[in-house]
Structure formats: C-alpha cells, structure tokens
Coordinates of N, CA and C in Angstrom, one line a residue:
X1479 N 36.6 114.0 152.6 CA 36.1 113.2 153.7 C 36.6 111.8 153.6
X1480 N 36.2 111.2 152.5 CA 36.7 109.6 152.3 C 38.4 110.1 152.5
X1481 N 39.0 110.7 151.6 CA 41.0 110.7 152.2 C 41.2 110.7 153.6
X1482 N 40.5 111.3 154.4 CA 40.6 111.7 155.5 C 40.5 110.6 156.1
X1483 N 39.2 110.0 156.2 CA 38.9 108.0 157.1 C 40.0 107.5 156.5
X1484 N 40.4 107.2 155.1 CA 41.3 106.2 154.8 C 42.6 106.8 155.0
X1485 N 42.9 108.2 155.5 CA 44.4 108.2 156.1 C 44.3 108.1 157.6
X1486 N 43.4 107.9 158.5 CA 43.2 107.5 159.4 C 43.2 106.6 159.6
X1487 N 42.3 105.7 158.8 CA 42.7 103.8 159.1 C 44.3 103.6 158.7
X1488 N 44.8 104.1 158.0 CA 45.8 103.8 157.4 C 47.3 103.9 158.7
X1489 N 47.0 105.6 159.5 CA 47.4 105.5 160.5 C 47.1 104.4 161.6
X1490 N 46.1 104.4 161.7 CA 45.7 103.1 163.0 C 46.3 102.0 162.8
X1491 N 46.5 101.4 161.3 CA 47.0 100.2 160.8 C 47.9 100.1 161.0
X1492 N 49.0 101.0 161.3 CA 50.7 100.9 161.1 C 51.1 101.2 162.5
X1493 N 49.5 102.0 163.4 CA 50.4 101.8 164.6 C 49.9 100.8 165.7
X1494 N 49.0 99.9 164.8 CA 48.0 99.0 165.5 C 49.3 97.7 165.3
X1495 N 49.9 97.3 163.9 CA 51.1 96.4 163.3 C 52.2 96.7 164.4
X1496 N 52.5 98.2 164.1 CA 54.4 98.3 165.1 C 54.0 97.6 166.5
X1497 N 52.5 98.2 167.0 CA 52.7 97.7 168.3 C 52.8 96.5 168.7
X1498 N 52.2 95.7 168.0 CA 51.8 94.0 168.5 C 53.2 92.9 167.5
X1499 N 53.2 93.8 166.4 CA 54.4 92.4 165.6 C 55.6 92.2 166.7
X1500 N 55.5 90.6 166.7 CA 56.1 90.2 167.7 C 55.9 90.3 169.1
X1501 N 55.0 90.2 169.2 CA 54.3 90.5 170.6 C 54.3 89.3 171.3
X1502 N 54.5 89.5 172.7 CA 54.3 87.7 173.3 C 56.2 87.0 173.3
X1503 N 56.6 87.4 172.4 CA 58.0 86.7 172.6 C 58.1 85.5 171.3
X1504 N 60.0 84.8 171.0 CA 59.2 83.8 170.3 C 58.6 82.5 171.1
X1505 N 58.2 82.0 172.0 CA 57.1 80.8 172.1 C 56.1 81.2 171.9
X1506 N 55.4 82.6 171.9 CA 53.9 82.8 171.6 C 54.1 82.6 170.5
X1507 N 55.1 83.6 169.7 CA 55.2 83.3 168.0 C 55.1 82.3 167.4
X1508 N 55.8 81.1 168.0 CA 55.6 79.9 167.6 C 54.5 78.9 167.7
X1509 N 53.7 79.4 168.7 CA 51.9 78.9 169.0 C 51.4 79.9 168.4
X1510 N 51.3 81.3 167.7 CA 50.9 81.3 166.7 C 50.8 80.7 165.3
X1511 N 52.2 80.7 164.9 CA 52.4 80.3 163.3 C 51.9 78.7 163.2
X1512 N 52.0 78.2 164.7 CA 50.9 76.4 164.5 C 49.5 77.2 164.2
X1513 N 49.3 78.0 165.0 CA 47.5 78.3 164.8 C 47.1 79.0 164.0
X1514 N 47.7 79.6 163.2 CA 47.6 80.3 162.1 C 47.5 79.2 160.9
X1515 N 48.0 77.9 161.0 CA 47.7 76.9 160.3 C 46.5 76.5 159.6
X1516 N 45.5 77.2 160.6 CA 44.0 76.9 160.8 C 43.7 78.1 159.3
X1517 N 44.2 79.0 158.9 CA 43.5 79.7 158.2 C 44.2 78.9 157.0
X1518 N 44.8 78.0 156.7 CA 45.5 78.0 155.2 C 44.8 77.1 154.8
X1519 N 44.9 77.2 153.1 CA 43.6 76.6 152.7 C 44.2 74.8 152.5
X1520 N 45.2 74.1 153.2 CA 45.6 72.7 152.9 C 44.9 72.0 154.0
X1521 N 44.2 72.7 154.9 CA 43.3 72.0 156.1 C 42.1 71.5 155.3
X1522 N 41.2 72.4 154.5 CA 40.1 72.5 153.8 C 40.1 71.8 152.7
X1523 N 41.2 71.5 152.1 CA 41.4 71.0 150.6 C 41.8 69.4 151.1
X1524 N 42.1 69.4 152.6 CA 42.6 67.7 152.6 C 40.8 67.6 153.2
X1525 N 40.0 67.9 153.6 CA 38.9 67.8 154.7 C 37.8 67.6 153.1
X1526 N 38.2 68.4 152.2 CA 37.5 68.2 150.9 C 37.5 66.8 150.2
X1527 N 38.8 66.6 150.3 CA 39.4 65.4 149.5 C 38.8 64.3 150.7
X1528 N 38.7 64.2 151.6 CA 38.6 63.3 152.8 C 37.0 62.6 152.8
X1529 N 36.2 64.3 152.5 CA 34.5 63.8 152.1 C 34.0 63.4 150.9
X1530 N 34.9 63.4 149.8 CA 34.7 63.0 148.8 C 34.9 61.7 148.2
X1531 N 36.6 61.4 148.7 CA 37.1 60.3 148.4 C 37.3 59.4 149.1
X1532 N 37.5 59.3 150.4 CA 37.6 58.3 151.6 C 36.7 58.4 152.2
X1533 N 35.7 59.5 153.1 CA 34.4 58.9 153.4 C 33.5 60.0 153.2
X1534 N 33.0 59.3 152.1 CA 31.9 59.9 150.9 C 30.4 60.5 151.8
X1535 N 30.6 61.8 151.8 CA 29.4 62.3 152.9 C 28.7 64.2 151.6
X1536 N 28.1 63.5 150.8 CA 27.8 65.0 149.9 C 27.7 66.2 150.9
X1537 N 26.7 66.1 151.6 CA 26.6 67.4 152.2 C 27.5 67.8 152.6
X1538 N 28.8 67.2 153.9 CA 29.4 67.7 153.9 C 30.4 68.3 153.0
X1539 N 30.7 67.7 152.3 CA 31.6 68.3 150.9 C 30.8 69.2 150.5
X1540 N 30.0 69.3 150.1 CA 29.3 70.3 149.7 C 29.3 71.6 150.3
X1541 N 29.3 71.7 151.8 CA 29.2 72.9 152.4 C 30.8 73.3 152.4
X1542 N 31.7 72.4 152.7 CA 32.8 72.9 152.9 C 33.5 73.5 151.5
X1543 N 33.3 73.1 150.5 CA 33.9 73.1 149.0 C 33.1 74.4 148.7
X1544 N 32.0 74.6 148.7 CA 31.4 75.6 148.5 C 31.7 76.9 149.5
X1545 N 32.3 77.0 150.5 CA 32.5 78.3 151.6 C 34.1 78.0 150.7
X1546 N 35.1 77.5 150.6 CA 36.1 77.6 150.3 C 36.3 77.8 148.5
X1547 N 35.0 77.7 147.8 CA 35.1 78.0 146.1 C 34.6 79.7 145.9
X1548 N 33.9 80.1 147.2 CA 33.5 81.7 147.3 C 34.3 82.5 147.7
X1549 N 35.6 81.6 148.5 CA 36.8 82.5 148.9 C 37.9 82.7 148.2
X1550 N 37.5 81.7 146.8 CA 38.8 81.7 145.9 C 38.1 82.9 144.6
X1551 N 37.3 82.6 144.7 CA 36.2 83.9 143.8 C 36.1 85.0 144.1
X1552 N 36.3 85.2 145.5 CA 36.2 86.6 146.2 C 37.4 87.4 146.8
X1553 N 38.4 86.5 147.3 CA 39.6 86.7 147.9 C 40.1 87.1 147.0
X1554 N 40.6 86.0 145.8 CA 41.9 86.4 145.0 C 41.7 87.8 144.1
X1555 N 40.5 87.9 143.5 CA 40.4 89.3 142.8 C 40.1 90.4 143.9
X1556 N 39.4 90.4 145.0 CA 40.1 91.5 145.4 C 41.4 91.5 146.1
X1557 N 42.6 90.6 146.3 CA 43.6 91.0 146.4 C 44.5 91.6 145.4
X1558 N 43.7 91.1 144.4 CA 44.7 91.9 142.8 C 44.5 93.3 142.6
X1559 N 43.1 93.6 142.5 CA 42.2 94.6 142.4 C 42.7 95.8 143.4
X1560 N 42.9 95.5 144.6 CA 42.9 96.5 146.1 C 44.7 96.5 145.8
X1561 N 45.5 95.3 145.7 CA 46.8 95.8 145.5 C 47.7 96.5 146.5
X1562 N 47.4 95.7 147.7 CA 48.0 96.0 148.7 C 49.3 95.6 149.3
X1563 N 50.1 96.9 149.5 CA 51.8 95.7 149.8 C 51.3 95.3 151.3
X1564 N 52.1 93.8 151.5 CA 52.3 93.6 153.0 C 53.1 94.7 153.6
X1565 N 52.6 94.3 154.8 CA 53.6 95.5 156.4 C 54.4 95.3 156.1
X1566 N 55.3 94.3 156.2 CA 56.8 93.4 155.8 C 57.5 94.1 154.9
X1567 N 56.6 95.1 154.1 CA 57.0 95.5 152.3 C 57.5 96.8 152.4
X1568 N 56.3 97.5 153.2 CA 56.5 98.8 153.3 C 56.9 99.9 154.5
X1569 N 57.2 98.6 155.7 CA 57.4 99.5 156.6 C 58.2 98.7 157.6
X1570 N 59.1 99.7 157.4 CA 60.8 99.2 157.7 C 61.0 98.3 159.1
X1571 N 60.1 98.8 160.0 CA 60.4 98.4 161.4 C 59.7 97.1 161.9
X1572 N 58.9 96.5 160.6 CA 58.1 95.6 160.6 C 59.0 94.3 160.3
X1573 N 58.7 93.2 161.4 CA 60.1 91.9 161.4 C 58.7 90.5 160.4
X1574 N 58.8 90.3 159.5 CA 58.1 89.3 159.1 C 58.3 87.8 159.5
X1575 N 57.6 86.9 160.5 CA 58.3 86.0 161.2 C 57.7 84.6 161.1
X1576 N 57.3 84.4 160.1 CA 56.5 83.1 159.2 C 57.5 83.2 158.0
X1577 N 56.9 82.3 156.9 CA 57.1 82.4 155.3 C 56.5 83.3 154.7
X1578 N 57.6 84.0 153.9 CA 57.6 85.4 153.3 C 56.0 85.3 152.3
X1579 N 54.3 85.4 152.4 CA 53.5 85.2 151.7 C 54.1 85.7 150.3
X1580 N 53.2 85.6 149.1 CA 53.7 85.9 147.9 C 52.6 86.6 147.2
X1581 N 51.3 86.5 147.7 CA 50.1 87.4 147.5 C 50.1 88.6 147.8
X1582 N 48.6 89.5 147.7 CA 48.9 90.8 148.2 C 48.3 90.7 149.4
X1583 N 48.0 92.2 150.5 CA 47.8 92.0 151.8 C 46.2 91.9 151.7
X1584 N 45.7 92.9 151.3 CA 44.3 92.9 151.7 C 43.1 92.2 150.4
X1585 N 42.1 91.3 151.5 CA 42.1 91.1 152.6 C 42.7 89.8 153.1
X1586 N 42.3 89.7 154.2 CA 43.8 88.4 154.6 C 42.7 87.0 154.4
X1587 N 43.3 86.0 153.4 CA 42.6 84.8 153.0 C 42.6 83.9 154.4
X1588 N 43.7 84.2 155.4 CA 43.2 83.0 156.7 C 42.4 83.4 157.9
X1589 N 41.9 85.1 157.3 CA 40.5 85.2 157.9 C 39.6 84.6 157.6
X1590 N 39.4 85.2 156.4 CA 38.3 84.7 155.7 C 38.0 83.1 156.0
X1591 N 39.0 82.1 156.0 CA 38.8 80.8 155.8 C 38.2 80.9 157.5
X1592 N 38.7 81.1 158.2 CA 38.5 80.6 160.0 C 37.1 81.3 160.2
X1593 N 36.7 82.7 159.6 CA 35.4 82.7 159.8 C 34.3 81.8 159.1
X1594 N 34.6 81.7 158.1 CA 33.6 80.9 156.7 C 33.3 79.6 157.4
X1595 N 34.5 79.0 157.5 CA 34.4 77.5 158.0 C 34.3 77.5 159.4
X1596 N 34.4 78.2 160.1 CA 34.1 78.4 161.3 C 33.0 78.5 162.0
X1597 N 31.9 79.1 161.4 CA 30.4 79.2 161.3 C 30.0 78.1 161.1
X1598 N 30.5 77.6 159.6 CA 29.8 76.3 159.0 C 29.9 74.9 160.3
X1599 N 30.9 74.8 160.8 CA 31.3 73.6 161.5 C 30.3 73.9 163.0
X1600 N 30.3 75.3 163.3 CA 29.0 75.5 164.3 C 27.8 75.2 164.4
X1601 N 27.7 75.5 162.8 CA 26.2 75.5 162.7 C 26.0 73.7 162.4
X1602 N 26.9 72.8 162.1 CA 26.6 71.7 162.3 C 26.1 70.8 163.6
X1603 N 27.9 71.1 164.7 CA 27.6 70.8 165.5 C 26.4 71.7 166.4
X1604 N 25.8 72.9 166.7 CA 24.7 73.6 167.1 C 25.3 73.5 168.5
X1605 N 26.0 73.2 169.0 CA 27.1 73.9 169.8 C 27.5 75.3 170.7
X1606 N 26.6 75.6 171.8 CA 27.3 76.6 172.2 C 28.8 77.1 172.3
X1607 N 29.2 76.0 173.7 CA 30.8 75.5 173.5 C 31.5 75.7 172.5
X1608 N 31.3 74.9 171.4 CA 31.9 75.1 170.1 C 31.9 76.3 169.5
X1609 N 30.7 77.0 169.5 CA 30.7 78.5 169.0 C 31.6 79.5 169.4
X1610 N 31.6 79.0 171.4 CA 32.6 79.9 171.9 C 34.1 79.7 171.4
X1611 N 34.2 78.6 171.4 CA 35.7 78.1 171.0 C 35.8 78.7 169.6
X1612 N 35.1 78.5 167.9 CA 34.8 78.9 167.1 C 35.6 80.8 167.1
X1613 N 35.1 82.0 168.2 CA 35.0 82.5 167.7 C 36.5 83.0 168.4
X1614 N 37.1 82.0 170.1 CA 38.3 82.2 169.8 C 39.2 82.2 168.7
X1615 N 38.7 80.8 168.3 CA 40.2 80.7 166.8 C 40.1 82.0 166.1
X1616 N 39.0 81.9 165.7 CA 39.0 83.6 165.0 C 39.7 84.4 165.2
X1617 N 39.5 84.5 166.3 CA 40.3 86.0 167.1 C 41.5 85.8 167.0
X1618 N 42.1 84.5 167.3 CA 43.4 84.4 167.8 C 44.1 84.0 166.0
X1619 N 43.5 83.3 165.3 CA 44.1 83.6 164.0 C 44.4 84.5 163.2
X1620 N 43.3 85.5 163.7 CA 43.2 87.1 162.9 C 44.0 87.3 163.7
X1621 N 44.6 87.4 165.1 CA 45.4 88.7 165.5 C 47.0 88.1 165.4
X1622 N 46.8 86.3 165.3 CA 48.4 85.6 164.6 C 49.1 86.9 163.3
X1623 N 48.1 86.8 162.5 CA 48.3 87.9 161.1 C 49.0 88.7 161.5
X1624 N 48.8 89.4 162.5 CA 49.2 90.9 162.9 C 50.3 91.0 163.1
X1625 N 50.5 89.4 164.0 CA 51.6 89.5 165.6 C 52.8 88.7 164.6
X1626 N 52.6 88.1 163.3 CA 53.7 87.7 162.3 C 54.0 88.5 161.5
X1627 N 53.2 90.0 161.2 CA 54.0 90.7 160.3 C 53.3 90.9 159.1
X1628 N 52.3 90.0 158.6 CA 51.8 89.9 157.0 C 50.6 90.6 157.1
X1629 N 49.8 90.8 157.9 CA 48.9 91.5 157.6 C 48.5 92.6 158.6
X1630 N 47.7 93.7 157.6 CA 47.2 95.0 158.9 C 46.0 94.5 159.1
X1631 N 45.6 95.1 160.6 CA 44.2 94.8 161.7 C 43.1 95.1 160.2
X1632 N 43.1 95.9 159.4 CA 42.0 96.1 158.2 C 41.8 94.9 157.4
X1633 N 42.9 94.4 157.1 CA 43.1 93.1 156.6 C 42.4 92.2 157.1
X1634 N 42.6 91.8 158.2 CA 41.9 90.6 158.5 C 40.0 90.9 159.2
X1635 N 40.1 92.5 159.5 CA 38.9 92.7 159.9 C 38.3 92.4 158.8
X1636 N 38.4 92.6 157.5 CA 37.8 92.9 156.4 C 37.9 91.2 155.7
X1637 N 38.6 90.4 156.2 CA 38.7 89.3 155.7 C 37.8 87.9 156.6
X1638 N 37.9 88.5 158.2 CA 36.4 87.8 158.5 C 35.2 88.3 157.9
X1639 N 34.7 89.2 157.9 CA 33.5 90.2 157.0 C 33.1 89.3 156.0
X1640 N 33.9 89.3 154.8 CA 33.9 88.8 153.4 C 33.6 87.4 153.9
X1641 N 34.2 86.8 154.8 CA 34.4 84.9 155.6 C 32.7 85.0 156.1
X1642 N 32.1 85.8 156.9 CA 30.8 85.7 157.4 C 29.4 85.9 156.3
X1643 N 29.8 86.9 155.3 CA 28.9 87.1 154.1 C 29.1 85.9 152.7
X1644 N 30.2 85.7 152.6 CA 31.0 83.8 152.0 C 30.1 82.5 152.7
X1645 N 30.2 83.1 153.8 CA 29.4 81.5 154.3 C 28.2 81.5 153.9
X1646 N 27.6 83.0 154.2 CA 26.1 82.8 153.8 C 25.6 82.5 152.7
X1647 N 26.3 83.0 152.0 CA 25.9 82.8 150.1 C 25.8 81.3 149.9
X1648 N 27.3 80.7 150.8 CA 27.7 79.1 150.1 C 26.1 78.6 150.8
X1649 N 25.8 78.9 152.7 CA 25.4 78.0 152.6 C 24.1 77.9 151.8
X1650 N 23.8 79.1 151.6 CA 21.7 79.4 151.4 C 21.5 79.0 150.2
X1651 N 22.9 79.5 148.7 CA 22.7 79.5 147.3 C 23.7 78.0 147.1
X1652 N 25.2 78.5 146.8 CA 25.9 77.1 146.5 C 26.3 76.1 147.0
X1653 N 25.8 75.8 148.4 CA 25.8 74.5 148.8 C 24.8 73.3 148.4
X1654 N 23.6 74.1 148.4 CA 22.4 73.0 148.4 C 22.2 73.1 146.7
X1655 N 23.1 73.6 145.8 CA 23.1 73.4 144.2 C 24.5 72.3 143.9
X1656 N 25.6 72.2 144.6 CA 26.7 71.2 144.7 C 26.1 69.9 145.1
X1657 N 25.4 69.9 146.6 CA 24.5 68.8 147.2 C 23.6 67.7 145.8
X1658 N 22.5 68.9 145.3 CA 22.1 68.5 144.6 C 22.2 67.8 143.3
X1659 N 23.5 68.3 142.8 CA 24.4 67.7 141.9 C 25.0 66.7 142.0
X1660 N 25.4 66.2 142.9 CA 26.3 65.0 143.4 C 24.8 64.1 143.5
X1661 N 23.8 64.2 144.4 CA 23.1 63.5 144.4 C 22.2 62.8 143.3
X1662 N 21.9 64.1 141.8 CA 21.8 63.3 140.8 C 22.9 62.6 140.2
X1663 N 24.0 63.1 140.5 CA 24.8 62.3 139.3 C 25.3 61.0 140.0
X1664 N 24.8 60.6 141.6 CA 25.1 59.3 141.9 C 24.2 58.0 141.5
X1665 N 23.2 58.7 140.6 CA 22.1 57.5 139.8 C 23.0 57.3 139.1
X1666 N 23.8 57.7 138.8 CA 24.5 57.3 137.5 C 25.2 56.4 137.1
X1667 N 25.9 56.0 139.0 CA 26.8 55.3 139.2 C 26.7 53.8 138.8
X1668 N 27.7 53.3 138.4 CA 27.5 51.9 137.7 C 27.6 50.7 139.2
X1669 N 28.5 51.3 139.9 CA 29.3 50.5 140.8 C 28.2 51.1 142.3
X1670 N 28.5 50.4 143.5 CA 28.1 50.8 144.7 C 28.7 52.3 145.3
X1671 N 27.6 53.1 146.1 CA 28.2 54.5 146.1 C 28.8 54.0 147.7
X1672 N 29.8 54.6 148.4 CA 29.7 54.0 149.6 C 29.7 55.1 150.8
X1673 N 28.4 55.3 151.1 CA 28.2 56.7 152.3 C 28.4 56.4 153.5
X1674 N 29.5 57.3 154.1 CA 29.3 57.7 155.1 C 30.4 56.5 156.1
X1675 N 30.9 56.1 155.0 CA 31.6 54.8 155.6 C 33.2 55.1 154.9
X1676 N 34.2 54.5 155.8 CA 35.6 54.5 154.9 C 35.3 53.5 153.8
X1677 N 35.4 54.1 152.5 CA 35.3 53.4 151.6 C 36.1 52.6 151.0
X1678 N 35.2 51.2 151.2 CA 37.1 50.0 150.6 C 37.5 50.0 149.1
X1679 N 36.8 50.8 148.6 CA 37.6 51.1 147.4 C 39.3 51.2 147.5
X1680 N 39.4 52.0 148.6 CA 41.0 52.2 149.2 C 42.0 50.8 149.1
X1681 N 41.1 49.9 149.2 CA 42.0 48.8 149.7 C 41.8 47.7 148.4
X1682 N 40.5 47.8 147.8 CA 40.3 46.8 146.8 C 40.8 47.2 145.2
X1683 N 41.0 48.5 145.4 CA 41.0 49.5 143.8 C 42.2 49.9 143.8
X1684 N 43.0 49.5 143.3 CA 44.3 49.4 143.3 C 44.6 51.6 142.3
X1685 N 43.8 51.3 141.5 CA 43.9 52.7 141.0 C 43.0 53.6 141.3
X1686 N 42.1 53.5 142.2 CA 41.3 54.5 143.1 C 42.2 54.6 144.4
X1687 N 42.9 53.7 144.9 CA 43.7 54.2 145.7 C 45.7 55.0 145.1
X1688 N 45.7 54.7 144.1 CA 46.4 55.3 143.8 C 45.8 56.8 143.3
X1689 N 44.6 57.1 143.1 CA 43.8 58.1 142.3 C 44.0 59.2 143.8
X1690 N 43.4 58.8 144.9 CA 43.7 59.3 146.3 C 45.1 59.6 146.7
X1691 N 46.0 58.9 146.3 CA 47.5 59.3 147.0 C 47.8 60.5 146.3
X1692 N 47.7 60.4 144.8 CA 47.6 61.2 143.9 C 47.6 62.6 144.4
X1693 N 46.3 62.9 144.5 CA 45.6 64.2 145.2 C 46.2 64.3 146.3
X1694 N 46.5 63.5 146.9 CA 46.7 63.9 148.2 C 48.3 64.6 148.2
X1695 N 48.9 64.3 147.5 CA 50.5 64.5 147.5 C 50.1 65.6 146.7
X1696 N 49.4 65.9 146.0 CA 49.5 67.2 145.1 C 49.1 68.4 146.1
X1697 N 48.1 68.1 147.1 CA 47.9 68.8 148.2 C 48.8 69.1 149.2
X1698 N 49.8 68.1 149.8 CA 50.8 68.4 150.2 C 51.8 69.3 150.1
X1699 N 52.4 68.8 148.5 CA 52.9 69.4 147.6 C 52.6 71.2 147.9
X1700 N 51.4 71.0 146.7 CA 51.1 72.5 147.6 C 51.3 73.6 148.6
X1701 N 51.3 72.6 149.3 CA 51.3 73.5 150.9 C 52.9 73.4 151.1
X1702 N 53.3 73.5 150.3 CA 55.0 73.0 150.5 C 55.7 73.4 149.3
X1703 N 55.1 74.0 148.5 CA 55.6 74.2 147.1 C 57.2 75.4 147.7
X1704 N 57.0 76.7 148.1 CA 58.1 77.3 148.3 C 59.5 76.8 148.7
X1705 N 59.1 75.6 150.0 CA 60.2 75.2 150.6 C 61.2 74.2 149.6
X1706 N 59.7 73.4 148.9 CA 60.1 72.4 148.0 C 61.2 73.1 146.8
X1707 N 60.4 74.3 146.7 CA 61.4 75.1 145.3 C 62.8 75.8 146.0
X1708 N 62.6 76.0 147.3 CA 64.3 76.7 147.6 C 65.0 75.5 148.0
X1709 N 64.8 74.3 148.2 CA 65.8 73.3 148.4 C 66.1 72.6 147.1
X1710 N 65.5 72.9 145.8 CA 65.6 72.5 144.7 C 66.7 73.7 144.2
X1711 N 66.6 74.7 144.2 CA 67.3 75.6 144.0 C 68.5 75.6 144.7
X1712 N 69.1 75.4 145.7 CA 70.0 75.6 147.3 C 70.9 74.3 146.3
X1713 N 70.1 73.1 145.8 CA 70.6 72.0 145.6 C 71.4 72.2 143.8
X1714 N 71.0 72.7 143.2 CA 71.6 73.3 142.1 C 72.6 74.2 142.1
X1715 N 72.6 74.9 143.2 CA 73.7 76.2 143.4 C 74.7 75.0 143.9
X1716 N 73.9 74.2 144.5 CA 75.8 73.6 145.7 C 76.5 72.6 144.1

C-alpha cells in the first residue's frame, strides 16, 4: 500500500515538473528566478544582520533568526537523510533554467523560508492585505521551483509544511528564549545599547563599522560564492 501512494506521487511529480518546466516563456522565467529570490536564505541573513547590527531591535531578530535557525536544523538533515536527486538529474526532458543548486531536492529550502517568514512578517503587521499578498508569494515562489526545473510539486509542498510547523516552534519555544537572552545579556553592556534607532556606532566606531562590512561582504560573498568560484577558475584556465 505505502509502494503504491509513493509510486503514485512519484508519477504525479514528473508529470506535474514535464508539464509546467518552462512554462510562461523566458520573461515569466525571468520574473520568476527575481522572485524566487524571496526564498534564499541572503534576504534573511542580511534582515538578521540589519536587526542586530545597524538597527538593534531584539525581538525582531529574534523571531526572524530563530524561524531561519529551525530551517537550517530541519532542512539540511532531511535533505541528506531523504536523498533526493533534482528533476534536472534524473529526468532527461527536464531544462534546468536558474544556477545549477548543489543540495538535494527534497524538501525545497525556498519553501520553507517564504512560508516561515511569511507568517512571521504577518503576524507582525496583523494585516489582512498583507496575508493575502503573503500567501501569493508563497504560491508563486513554490511554483518558481517547478517552472525552473529544481524542484518536484512534493518538494515544495512538503517544504511549506515543515516552513508552517518551523514558524510555530520558533515563534512559541525559540523566539521568546533568543529574546530573552539578548535582553539579559544587555545589562551587561558597558557602553549605551542603541534601540530601535540606526545606530552611530556605524559612523563613530571605526571598527564596529568595519565589524559590519565584514559580515556583510561575507554574506554577499555567500550568495555569490559559485559565480565567484567559476570566474576564479575561467581566470586560471585563460
């Protein structure tokens, strides 16, 4: 009975991928792979760096660091664990039309992020409007996955899922334990803490603002590491 559902999904998956990869033409393709941007984790990690170091707001850092520390806990081992090739890998007729990912498929990490943080940013603003717009990006970043090639419809179904039960945990258990930590360990501080405000440390601290660029280029970096490494390579061959 279980072979049977999972060669069933397995069918749906490959004829749910042939149908839509590349769907739309390339200008939709290409207003995908911008909005698909939304799911990668260099939005969250600069939005991290932003609440912490330039304008110092705990809670929010807190909520956001904590839906994005449950996706790196929960994502990456089950993508090892489950061991799933991309569409791109295993099925010939499949055109992969982004950067070639390097992880495995299931489940898809720029679900997971668009639902997790997508909730959370709702539940701030309390926002109808927003919710509705909220649950577009969803939609439209889960089905980017599809329509580029890297991921099957299981994938990202299964990767908002994990993104909706992620948020809950961060916000109910490890948000308000991160919150609370920052808050004690700001007695500690010798110097003025500066909330909620751009902090002029930036401009007076010659090595807090280098401490910031720092991060911040390593974040970049990041989000650029492959291109960075085949033009470093391209430049050695010539």
């Amino acid at each position: 009975m279980e072979a049977k559902l999972l060669k069933k999904l397995d069918t749906w998956d490959k004829k749910v991928i042939s149908k839509y990869n590349g769907f739309g033409g390339k200008p939709f393709t290409i207003f995908l792979r911008v909005v698909s941007y939304l799911g990668r984790e260099t939005l969250w990690l600069l939005l991290m760096l932003y609440f912490l170091f330039i304008y110092y707001d705990s809670f929010l850092f807190s909520n956001i660091s904590s839906v994005f520390l449950i996706g790196v806990l929960l994502i990456a081992p089950m993508k090892k664990a489950i061991n799933r090739d991309r569409p791109f890998e295993k099925l010939k007729n499949i055109e992969i039309l982004e950067k070639q990912p390097s992880s495995r498929s299931f489940p898809s990490w720029h679900s997971y992020n668009v639902a997790s943080q997508g909730l959370l940013f709702s539940l701030f603003f309390n926002s109808t409007p927003i919710m509705f717009l909220v649950v577009i990006i969803v939609v439209v970043v889960s089905f980017s996955r599809i329509q580029l090639g890297v991921h099957y419809p299981t994938d990202v179904i299964c990767g908002v899922f994990v993104g909706i039960l992620g948020f809950l945990f961060a916000r109910i258990v490890v948000a308000p334990l991160i919150n609370n930590l920052l808050i004690f360990f700001e007695q500690f501080n010798v110097g003025n803490i500066y909330k909620q405000v751009i902090n002029p440390l930036l401009i007076e601290n010659v090595f807090y603002m280098v401490l910031v660029v720092v991060l911040l280029s390593m974040i970049i970096y990041l989000a650029n590491y492959k291109w960075v490494k085949k033009r470093i390579n391209r430049s050695s061959e010539d």
